Amino acid sequence: MHLLAPLIDFLLPTLCMVCERVQSHIVCSNCLLNNRRAILQRASSCTVCGIPITTPESRCLNCVKNPPVYDASLYINSYTSELQYALHAYKYQSRLACAAGFSYLWNQCADMLSPQIFADYLLPVPLGVSKLNMRGFNQSWEIAKNIQLPITVRKIPDAIGRRGDEAPQATLNRAMRKEKMEGMFYLNTNWCGRFKDRTIIVFDDVMTSGATMNAIAALLKREGAKHVSAWVVLRTLPKP
């Protein structure tokens, strides 16, 4: 089969999922470089929520006044970046190849996002049953399962469950999102009591207000988790 690979590449060329130019990888070198530059440009960021800050403090004013339940966050780019279109095609047009593209992008940027990873578990944000049945896949898990992590980090796709399906986040303000999230998540029975004193990564495709991550972090900390990090592909940033 490998002898036919050059012919297959010629007849069925790979398009970059971001710029849609013909390339050898699902994310071309130029788009990869652009996203690495975006990470570099926000080198001075809040260590908790990840938004860029211009002061020498490690945390933004909002995280000082109203600290999130999660302890830290990482993301590749802002929700307004060119990655948004690829993410929409992935989620709403079922372009599943984009999952591998986002995993590849994360792995290629990992040295800038988090050179050292200390965690026990990675858990994807779950979908409600009806949305999962409708979409056919959990977009967060499809990306997370191919992220390269130390072998000591266990990836568990079904530790967290979700009650019902929330309204689209874009239709809700911050207070409504928080209220909607309360009591929505739960631990599946076989994982109860297993996260005490553990360090956990929670992975999602997008973070807007942080209500989902706060709700899951609160759940995990009630179970005794020591540290919860929020990892997302795209992050909604406040307007300058």
Coordinates of N, CA and C in Angstrom, one line a residue:
M1 N 0.8 -1.2 0.0 CA 0.0 0.0 0.0 C 0.9 1.3 0.0
H2 N 2.0 1.2 0.7 CA 2.8 2.4 0.8 C 3.4 2.8 -0.5
L3 N 3.5 1.8 -1.5 CA 4.0 2.1 -2.8 C 3.1 3.0 -3.6
L4 N 1.8 2.9 -3.2 CA 0.8 3.7 -3.9 C 0.6 5.1 -3.3
A5 N 1.2 5.3 -2.1 CA 1.0 6.6 -1.4 C 1.2 7.8 -2.3
P6 N 2.4 7.9 -3.0 CA 2.6 9.1 -3.8 C 1.5 9.3 -4.9
L7 N 1.0 8.2 -5.5 CA -0.1 8.3 -6.5 C -1.4 8.8 -5.8
I8 N -1.7 8.3 -4.6 CA -2.9 8.7 -3.9 C -2.8 10.2 -3.5
D9 N -1.6 10.6 -3.1 CA -1.4 12.0 -2.7 C -1.6 12.9 -3.9
F10 N -1.2 12.4 -5.1 CA -1.4 13.2 -6.3 C -2.8 13.3 -6.7
L11 N -3.5 12.1 -6.7 CA -4.9 12.1 -7.1 C -5.9 12.7 -6.1
L12 N -5.5 12.6 -4.8 CA -6.4 13.1 -3.7 C -5.6 14.0 -2.8
P13 N -5.2 15.1 -3.3 CA -4.3 16.0 -2.5 C -5.0 16.4 -1.2
T14 N -4.1 16.7 -0.2 CA -4.6 17.2 1.1 C -4.7 18.7 1.1
L15 N -5.9 19.1 1.6 CA -6.1 20.6 1.7 C -5.9 21.0 3.2
C16 N -5.2 22.1 3.4 CA -5.1 22.7 4.7 C -6.5 23.0 5.2
M17 N -6.9 22.5 6.4 CA -8.2 22.8 6.9 C -8.5 24.2 7.3
V18 N -7.4 25.0 7.4 CA -7.6 26.4 7.7 C -7.7 27.3 6.5
C19 N -6.6 27.2 5.6 CA -6.6 28.1 4.4 C -7.1 27.4 3.2
E20 N -7.3 26.1 3.2 CA -7.8 25.3 2.1 C -6.9 25.3 0.9
R21 N -5.6 25.5 1.1 CA -4.7 25.4 0.0 C -4.1 23.9 0.0
V22 N -3.7 23.5 -1.2 CA -3.1 22.1 -1.3 C -1.8 22.0 -0.5
Q23 N -1.7 21.1 0.4 CA -0.6 20.9 1.3 C -0.3 19.5 1.6
S24 N 0.8 19.2 2.2 CA 1.1 17.8 2.5 C 0.5 17.4 3.9
H25 N 0.1 18.4 4.7 CA -0.4 18.1 6.0 C -1.8 18.8 6.1
I26 N -2.6 18.3 7.0 CA -4.0 18.9 7.2 C -3.9 20.3 7.7
V27 N -2.8 20.7 8.3 CA -2.6 22.1 8.6 C -1.2 22.5 8.0
C28 N -1.3 23.5 7.1 CA -0.1 23.8 6.4 C 1.0 24.5 7.3
S29 N 2.2 24.6 6.8 CA 3.2 25.2 7.6 C 3.0 26.7 7.9
N30 N 2.4 27.4 6.9 CA 2.1 28.8 7.1 C 1.0 29.0 8.2
C31 N 0.0 28.2 8.2 CA -1.1 28.4 9.2 C -0.6 27.9 10.6
L32 N 0.3 26.9 10.6 CA 0.9 26.5 11.8 C 1.7 27.6 12.4
L33 N 2.5 28.3 11.6 CA 3.4 29.4 12.0 C 2.5 30.5 12.5
N34 N 1.4 30.8 11.9 CA 0.5 31.9 12.3 C 0.0 31.6 13.7
N35 N -0.4 30.4 14.0 CA -0.9 30.1 15.3 C 0.2 30.0 16.4
R36 N 1.4 29.6 16.0 CA 2.5 29.7 17.0 C 2.8 31.2 17.3
R37 N 2.7 32.0 16.3 CA 2.9 33.5 16.5 C 1.8 34.1 17.4
A38 N 0.6 33.6 17.3 CA -0.5 34.1 18.1 C -0.2 33.7 19.6
I39 N 0.3 32.5 19.8 CA 0.7 32.1 21.2 C 1.8 33.0 21.7
L40 N 2.8 33.2 20.9 CA 3.9 34.0 21.3 C 3.5 35.5 21.6
Q41 N 2.6 36.0 20.8 CA 2.2 37.4 21.0 C 1.4 37.6 22.4
R42 N 0.9 36.5 22.9 CA 0.2 36.7 24.2 C 1.0 36.1 25.3
A43 N 2.4 36.2 25.2 CA 3.3 35.6 26.2 C 2.9 36.2 27.6
S44 N 2.5 37.4 27.6 CA 2.1 38.0 28.9 C 0.6 37.8 29.1
S45 N 0.2 36.8 29.7 CA -1.2 36.4 29.9 C -1.5 36.0 31.3
C46 N -2.8 36.1 31.7 CA -3.2 35.7 33.0 C -3.0 34.2 33.1
T47 N -2.4 33.8 34.2 CA -2.0 32.4 34.4 C -3.2 31.5 34.7
V48 N -4.4 32.2 35.0 CA -5.6 31.4 35.3 C -6.5 31.3 34.1
C49 N -7.0 32.5 33.6 CA -8.0 32.4 32.5 C -7.3 32.5 31.2
G50 N -6.1 32.9 31.1 CA -5.4 32.9 29.8 C -5.5 34.2 29.0
I51 N -6.3 35.2 29.4 CA -6.5 36.4 28.6 C -5.2 37.2 28.7
P52 N -4.8 37.9 27.6 CA -3.6 38.7 27.6 C -3.8 39.9 28.6
I53 N -2.7 40.2 29.3 CA -2.7 41.3 30.2 C -1.4 42.1 29.9
T54 N -1.5 43.4 30.3 CA -0.4 44.3 30.1 C 0.3 44.7 31.3
T55 N -0.1 44.2 32.5 CA 0.5 44.5 33.7 C 1.5 43.4 34.1
P56 N 2.4 43.6 35.1 CA 3.4 42.6 35.5 C 2.8 41.5 36.3
E57 N 1.6 41.7 36.8 CA 1.0 40.7 37.7 C 0.7 39.4 36.9
S58 N 0.6 38.3 37.6 CA 0.4 37.0 37.0 C -1.0 36.7 36.7
R59 N -1.9 37.4 37.4 CA -3.4 37.2 37.2 C -4.0 38.5 36.8
C60 N -5.1 38.4 36.0 CA -5.8 39.6 35.5 C -6.7 40.0 36.7
L61 N -7.2 41.3 36.6 CA -8.0 41.8 37.7 C -9.3 41.0 37.9
N62 N -9.9 40.5 36.9 CA -11.1 39.8 37.0 C -10.9 38.5 37.8
C63 N -9.7 37.8 37.5 CA -9.4 36.6 38.3 C -9.0 36.8 39.7
V64 N -8.5 38.0 40.0 CA -8.2 38.4 41.4 C -9.5 38.6 42.1
K65 N -10.5 39.4 41.5 CA -11.7 39.7 42.2 C -12.7 38.5 42.2
N66 N -12.8 37.8 41.1 CA -13.7 36.7 40.9 C -13.0 35.4 40.4
P67 N -12.1 34.8 41.2 CA -11.3 33.7 40.7 C -12.2 32.5 40.2
P68 N -11.9 32.0 39.0 CA -12.6 30.8 38.5 C -12.4 29.6 39.4
V69 N -13.2 28.6 39.2 CA -13.0 27.4 40.0 C -11.8 26.6 39.5
Y70 N -11.6 26.6 38.1 CA -10.5 25.9 37.6 C -9.2 26.7 37.9
D71 N -8.1 26.1 37.8 CA -6.8 26.7 38.3 C -5.9 27.3 37.3
A72 N -6.1 26.8 36.0 CA -5.2 27.3 34.9 C -5.9 27.0 33.6
S73 N -5.5 27.7 32.5 CA -6.1 27.4 31.2 C -5.0 27.5 30.1
L74 N -5.2 26.8 29.1 CA -4.4 26.9 27.9 C -5.3 26.8 26.7
Y75 N -4.9 27.6 25.6 CA -5.7 27.6 24.4 C -4.8 27.9 23.2
I76 N -5.1 27.5 22.0 CA -4.3 27.8 20.9 C -4.5 29.2 20.3
N77 N -5.8 29.6 20.1 CA -6.0 30.9 19.5 C -7.3 31.4 20.0
S78 N -7.6 32.7 19.6 CA -8.9 33.3 20.0 C -10.0 32.8 19.1
Y79 N -11.2 32.9 19.5 CA -12.4 32.4 18.8 C -12.6 33.2 17.5
T80 N -12.0 34.4 17.4 CA -12.2 35.2 16.2 C -11.1 34.9 15.2
S81 N -10.2 34.0 15.4 CA -9.1 33.6 14.5 C -9.7 32.8 13.3
E82 N -8.8 32.6 12.3 CA -9.2 31.8 11.2 C -9.6 30.3 11.5
L83 N -9.2 29.9 12.7 CA -9.5 28.5 13.1 C -11.0 28.3 13.3
Q84 N -11.7 29.4 13.6 CA -13.1 29.3 13.8 C -13.9 28.7 12.7
Y85 N -13.5 28.9 11.4 CA -14.2 28.4 10.3 C -14.0 26.8 10.2
A86 N -12.7 26.4 10.5 CA -12.4 25.0 10.5 C -13.2 24.3 11.6
L87 N -13.3 25.0 12.8 CA -14.0 24.4 13.9 C -15.5 24.2 13.6
H88 N -16.1 25.2 12.9 CA -17.5 25.1 12.5 C -17.7 24.0 11.5
A89 N -16.8 23.9 10.6 CA -17.0 22.8 9.6 C -16.9 21.5 10.3
Y90 N -16.0 21.4 11.2 CA -15.9 20.1 12.0 C -17.1 19.8 12.8
K91 N -17.6 20.7 13.5 CA -18.8 20.5 14.4 C -20.1 20.4 13.7
Y92 N -20.3 21.3 12.7 CA -21.7 21.4 12.1 C -21.8 20.8 10.8
Q93 N -20.6 20.5 10.1 CA -20.7 19.8 8.8 C -20.1 18.4 8.9
S94 N -19.7 18.0 10.1 CA -19.2 16.7 10.3 C -17.9 16.4 9.5
R95 N -17.1 17.4 9.4 CA -15.8 17.2 8.7 C -14.8 16.6 9.8
L96 N -14.9 15.3 10.0 CA -14.2 14.7 11.1 C -12.7 14.7 10.9
A97 N -12.2 14.9 9.7 CA -10.7 15.0 9.5 C -10.2 16.2 10.2
C98 N -11.0 17.2 10.5 CA -10.5 18.4 11.2 C -10.1 18.0 12.6
A99 N -10.7 17.0 13.2 CA -10.3 16.6 14.5 C -8.8 16.2 14.6
A100 N -8.4 15.5 13.6 CA -6.9 15.2 13.5 C -6.1 16.4 13.3
G101 N -6.7 17.4 12.5 CA -6.0 18.6 12.3 C -5.8 19.4 13.6
F102 N -6.8 19.5 14.4 CA -6.7 20.2 15.7 C -5.8 19.5 16.6
S103 N -5.8 18.2 16.6 CA -4.9 17.4 17.4 C -3.4 17.7 17.0
Y104 N -3.2 17.7 15.7 CA -1.9 17.9 15.1 C -1.4 19.4 15.5
L105 N -2.4 20.3 15.4 CA -2.0 21.7 15.7 C -1.6 21.8 17.1
W106 N -2.4 21.2 18.0 CA -2.1 21.2 19.5 C -0.7 20.6 19.7
N107 N -0.5 19.5 19.1 CA 0.8 18.8 19.4 C 2.0 19.6 18.9
Q108 N 1.8 20.3 17.7 CA 2.9 21.1 17.2 C 3.1 22.4 18.0
C109 N 2.1 22.8 18.8 CA 2.2 24.0 19.6 C 2.5 23.7 21.0
A110 N 2.5 22.4 21.4 CA 2.6 22.0 22.8 C 3.9 22.6 23.5
D111 N 5.0 22.7 22.8 CA 6.2 23.2 23.4 C 6.0 24.7 23.8
M112 N 5.1 25.4 23.2 CA 4.8 26.8 23.6 C 3.7 26.9 24.6
L113 N 2.7 26.0 24.5 CA 1.6 26.0 25.4 C 1.9 25.6 26.8
S114 N 2.6 24.4 26.9 CA 2.9 23.8 28.2 C 4.1 22.8 28.0
P115 N 5.3 23.4 28.1 CA 6.5 22.5 27.9 C 6.5 21.3 28.8
Q116 N 6.0 21.5 30.1 CA 6.0 20.4 31.0 C 4.5 20.1 31.4
I117 N 4.2 18.9 31.4 CA 2.8 18.5 31.8 C 2.8 17.6 33.0
F118 N 2.1 18.0 34.0 CA 2.0 17.2 35.2 C 0.5 17.0 35.5
A119 N 0.0 15.9 35.1 CA -1.4 15.6 35.3 C -1.6 14.1 35.4
D120 N -2.7 13.7 36.0 CA -3.1 12.3 36.2 C -4.1 11.9 35.2
Y121 N -5.0 12.8 34.8 CA -6.1 12.4 33.9 C -6.4 13.6 32.9
L122 N -6.9 13.2 31.7 CA -7.5 14.1 30.8 C -8.9 13.7 30.6
L123 N -9.9 14.6 30.8 CA -11.3 14.3 30.6 C -11.9 15.3 29.6
P124 N -12.6 14.8 28.6 CA -13.2 15.7 27.7 C -14.6 16.2 28.3
V125 N -15.0 17.4 27.9 CA -16.3 17.9 28.3 C -17.3 17.1 27.5
P126 N -18.3 16.5 28.2 CA -19.3 15.6 27.6 C -20.4 16.4 26.9
L127 N -21.0 15.7 25.9 CA -22.3 16.2 25.3 C -23.4 15.6 26.0
G128 N -24.6 16.2 25.9 CA -25.8 15.5 26.4 C -26.2 14.4 25.4
V129 N -27.0 13.5 25.8 CA -27.3 12.3 25.0 C -27.9 12.7 23.7
S130 N -28.9 13.6 23.7 CA -29.6 13.9 22.4 C -28.7 14.6 21.4
K131 N -27.8 15.5 21.9 CA -26.9 16.2 21.0 C -25.8 15.2 20.5
L132 N -25.4 14.3 21.4 CA -24.4 13.3 20.9 C -25.0 12.4 19.8
N133 N -26.3 12.0 20.0 CA -27.0 11.2 19.0 C -27.1 12.0 17.7
M134 N -27.4 13.2 17.8 CA -27.7 14.0 16.6 C -26.4 14.3 15.9
R135 N -25.3 14.6 16.6 CA -24.0 14.9 16.0 C -23.3 13.7 15.6
G136 N -23.4 12.6 16.4 CA -22.7 11.4 16.1 C -21.3 11.3 16.7
F137 N -20.8 12.3 17.3 CA -19.5 12.3 17.9 C -19.4 13.4 18.9
N138 N -18.5 13.2 19.9 CA -18.1 14.3 20.8 C -16.9 15.0 20.3
Q139 N -17.1 16.2 19.8 CA -16.0 16.9 19.2 C -14.8 17.1 20.1
S140 N -15.0 17.3 21.4 CA -13.9 17.5 22.3 C -13.0 16.2 22.4
W141 N -13.7 15.1 22.6 CA -13.0 13.8 22.7 C -12.2 13.4 21.4
E142 N -12.8 13.7 20.3 CA -12.1 13.3 19.0 C -10.8 14.0 18.9
I143 N -10.8 15.2 19.4 CA -9.5 16.0 19.3 C -8.6 15.5 20.5
A144 N -9.1 15.4 21.7 CA -8.3 15.1 22.8 C -7.6 13.8 22.8
K145 N -8.3 12.8 22.2 CA -7.7 11.4 22.2 C -6.4 11.3 21.4
N146 N -6.2 12.2 20.5 CA -4.9 12.2 19.7 C -3.9 13.2 20.2
I147 N -4.1 13.9 21.3 CA -3.2 14.8 21.8 C -2.1 14.0 22.5
Q148 N -0.8 14.4 22.2 CA 0.3 13.6 22.8 C 0.6 14.1 24.2
L149 N 0.5 13.1 25.1 CA 0.7 13.4 26.5 C 1.7 12.3 27.1
P150 N 2.3 12.6 28.2 CA 3.1 11.5 28.9 C 2.2 10.3 29.2
I151 N 2.8 9.2 29.1 CA 2.1 7.9 29.3 C 1.4 7.8 30.7
T152 N 1.8 8.7 31.6 CA 1.3 8.6 32.9 C -0.1 9.3 33.0
V153 N -0.5 10.0 31.9 CA -1.7 10.7 31.9 C -2.8 9.8 31.2
R154 N -3.8 9.5 32.0 CA -4.9 8.6 31.5 C -6.0 9.5 30.8
K155 N -6.4 9.1 29.6 CA -7.5 9.8 28.9 C -8.8 9.0 29.1
I156 N -9.7 9.6 29.8 CA -11.0 8.9 30.1 C -12.2 9.6 29.4
P157 N -12.7 9.0 28.4 CA -13.8 9.7 27.6 C -15.1 9.8 28.3
D158 N -15.4 8.9 29.3 CA -16.8 8.9 29.8 C -16.8 9.0 31.3
A159 N -15.9 9.6 31.9 CA -15.9 9.8 33.4 C -17.0 10.8 33.8
I160 N -17.2 11.8 33.0 CA -18.2 12.8 33.3 C -19.4 12.7 32.4
G161 N -20.6 12.8 33.0 CA -21.9 12.7 32.3 C -22.5 14.1 32.3
R162 N -23.5 14.3 31.4 CA -24.2 15.5 31.3 C -25.7 15.3 31.3
R163 N -26.4 16.1 32.1 CA -27.9 16.0 32.1 C -28.5 17.0 31.1
G164 N -29.1 16.4 30.1 CA -29.8 17.2 29.1 C -28.8 17.9 28.2
D165 N -29.4 18.8 27.4 CA -28.6 19.6 26.4 C -28.9 21.1 26.7
E166 N -27.9 21.9 26.9 CA -28.1 23.3 27.2 C -28.4 24.1 25.9
A167 N -28.9 25.2 26.1 CA -29.1 26.1 24.9 C -27.7 26.5 24.4
P168 N -27.6 26.9 23.1 CA -26.3 27.3 22.6 C -25.8 28.5 23.4
Q169 N -24.5 28.4 23.8 CA -23.9 29.4 24.6 C -24.0 30.8 24.1
A170 N -24.0 30.9 22.8 CA -24.0 32.3 22.2 C -25.3 33.0 22.5
T171 N -26.4 32.3 22.9 CA -27.7 32.9 23.1 C -27.8 33.3 24.6
L172 N -26.9 33.0 25.4 CA -27.0 33.3 26.9 C -26.0 34.3 27.3
N173 N -26.4 35.2 28.3 CA -25.4 36.0 28.9 C -24.6 35.3 30.0
R174 N -23.6 35.9 30.6 CA -22.8 35.3 31.6 C -23.6 34.7 32.7
A175 N -24.5 35.5 33.3 CA -25.2 35.0 34.4 C -26.1 33.8 34.1
M176 N -26.7 33.9 32.9 CA -27.6 32.8 32.4 C -26.8 31.5 32.2
R177 N -25.6 31.6 31.7 CA -24.7 30.5 31.4 C -24.4 29.8 32.7
K178 N -24.0 30.6 33.7 CA -23.7 30.0 35.0 C -24.8 29.3 35.6
E179 N -26.0 29.9 35.6 CA -27.2 29.3 36.2 C -27.5 28.0 35.4
K180 N -27.4 28.0 34.1 CA -27.7 26.8 33.3 C -26.8 25.6 33.6
M181 N -25.5 26.0 33.9 CA -24.6 24.9 34.1 C -24.7 24.2 35.5
E182 N -25.2 24.9 36.5 CA -25.3 24.4 37.8 C -26.1 23.0 37.8
G183 N -25.4 22.0 38.3 CA -26.1 20.7 38.4 C -26.2 19.9 37.1
M184 N -25.6 20.5 36.0 CA -25.7 19.8 34.7 C -24.8 18.6 34.6
F185 N -23.6 18.6 35.3 CA -22.6 17.6 35.1 C -22.6 16.7 36.4
Y186 N -22.2 15.4 36.1 CA -22.1 14.5 37.2 C -21.0 13.5 36.9
L187 N -20.5 12.8 37.9 CA -19.5 11.7 37.7 C -20.2 10.4 37.5
N188 N -19.8 9.6 36.5 CA -20.4 8.3 36.3 C -19.9 7.4 37.5
T189 N -20.8 6.5 37.8 CA -20.6 5.8 39.1 C -19.3 5.1 39.3
N190 N -18.7 4.6 38.2 CA -17.4 3.8 38.4 C -16.2 4.8 38.6
W191 N -16.5 6.1 38.5 CA -15.4 7.1 38.7 C -15.5 7.9 40.0
C192 N -16.6 7.7 40.7 CA -16.8 8.4 41.9 C -15.7 8.0 42.9
G193 N -15.1 9.0 43.6 CA -14.1 8.7 44.6 C -12.7 8.4 44.1
R194 N -12.5 8.6 42.7 CA -11.2 8.2 42.2 C -10.3 9.4 41.8
F195 N -10.8 10.6 42.1 CA -10.1 11.8 41.7 C -9.5 12.6 42.9
K196 N -9.6 12.0 44.0 CA -9.0 12.7 45.2 C -7.5 12.9 45.1
D197 N -7.1 14.1 45.3 CA -5.7 14.5 45.3 C -5.1 14.4 43.9
R198 N -5.9 14.3 42.9 CA -5.4 14.2 41.5 C -5.4 15.5 40.8
T199 N -4.5 15.6 39.8 CA -4.4 16.7 38.9 C -5.1 16.4 37.6
I200 N -6.0 17.2 37.1 CA -6.9 16.8 36.0 C -6.9 17.9 34.9
I201 N -6.8 17.5 33.7 CA -7.0 18.3 32.5 C -8.4 18.1 32.0
V202 N -9.2 19.2 31.9 CA -10.5 19.1 31.2 C -10.4 19.7 29.9
F203 N -10.8 19.0 28.8 CA -10.6 19.5 27.4 C -11.9 19.8 26.8
D204 N -11.9 20.9 26.1 CA -13.1 21.3 25.3 C -12.7 22.0 24.0
D205 N -13.6 22.1 23.1 CA -13.2 22.8 21.8 C -13.2 24.3 22.0
V206 N -14.1 24.9 22.8 CA -14.3 26.3 22.9 C -14.6 26.7 24.3
M207 N -14.0 27.8 24.8 CA -14.4 28.4 26.1 C -14.9 29.8 25.8
T208 N -16.1 30.1 26.3 CA -16.6 31.5 26.1 C -16.5 32.2 27.5
S209 N -17.6 32.0 28.3 CA -17.6 32.7 29.6 C -16.8 31.9 30.7
G210 N -16.5 30.6 30.4 CA -15.9 29.7 31.4 C -16.9 29.0 32.3
A211 N -18.2 29.2 32.0 CA -19.2 28.6 32.9 C -19.1 27.1 32.9
T212 N -18.9 26.5 31.7 CA -18.8 25.0 31.6 C -17.6 24.5 32.4
M213 N -16.5 25.1 32.2 CA -15.3 24.7 32.9 C -15.4 24.9 34.4
N214 N -16.0 26.0 34.8 CA -16.2 26.2 36.2 C -17.1 25.1 36.9
A215 N -18.1 24.8 36.1 CA -19.1 23.7 36.7 C -18.4 22.4 36.8
I216 N -17.6 22.0 35.8 CA -16.9 20.7 35.9 C -15.8 20.8 36.9
A217 N -15.1 21.9 37.0 CA -14.0 22.0 38.0 C -14.6 21.9 39.4
A218 N -15.8 22.5 39.6 CA -16.4 22.5 40.9 C -16.8 21.0 41.2
L219 N -17.3 20.3 40.2 CA -17.7 18.9 40.4 C -16.4 18.1 40.8
L220 N -15.3 18.3 40.1 CA -14.1 17.5 40.4 C -13.5 17.9 41.7
K221 N -13.6 19.1 42.1 CA -13.0 19.5 43.4 C -13.9 19.0 44.6
R222 N -15.2 18.9 44.3 CA -16.0 18.3 45.4 C -15.6 16.8 45.6
E223 N -15.1 16.2 44.5 CA -14.6 14.9 44.6 C -13.1 14.8 45.1
G224 N -12.6 16.0 45.5 CA -11.2 16.0 46.1 C -10.1 16.3 45.1
A225 N -10.4 16.6 43.9 CA -9.3 16.9 42.9 C -8.4 18.1 43.4
K226 N -7.1 17.9 43.2 CA -6.2 18.9 43.8 C -6.0 20.1 42.8
H227 N -6.0 19.9 41.5 CA -5.8 20.9 40.5 C -6.5 20.6 39.2
V228 N -7.2 21.6 38.7 CA -8.0 21.4 37.4 C -7.5 22.4 36.4
S229 N -7.0 22.0 35.3 CA -6.7 22.8 34.2 C -7.7 22.7 33.1
A230 N -8.0 23.9 32.5 CA -8.9 23.9 31.3 C -8.1 24.1 30.0
W231 N -8.2 23.1 29.2 CA -7.5 23.2 27.9 C -8.6 23.3 26.8
V232 N -8.5 24.3 25.9 CA -9.4 24.4 24.8 C -8.7 24.8 23.6
V233 N -9.4 24.6 22.4 CA -8.8 24.9 21.2 C -8.9 26.5 21.0
L234 N -10.1 27.0 21.1 CA -10.3 28.4 20.9 C -10.9 29.0 22.2
R235 N -10.5 30.3 22.4 CA -11.0 31.0 23.6 C -11.6 32.3 23.2
T236 N -12.8 32.6 23.7 CA -13.4 33.9 23.5 C -12.6 35.0 24.3
L237 N -12.1 36.0 23.8 CA -11.4 37.0 24.5 C -12.2 38.3 24.6
P238 N -12.0 39.0 25.7 CA -12.8 40.3 25.9 C -12.3 41.3 24.8
K239 N -13.2 42.1 24.4 CA -12.9 43.2 23.4 C -11.9 44.2 24.0
P240 N -10.9 44.6 23.2 CA -9.9 45.5 23.7 C -10.6 46.9 24.0

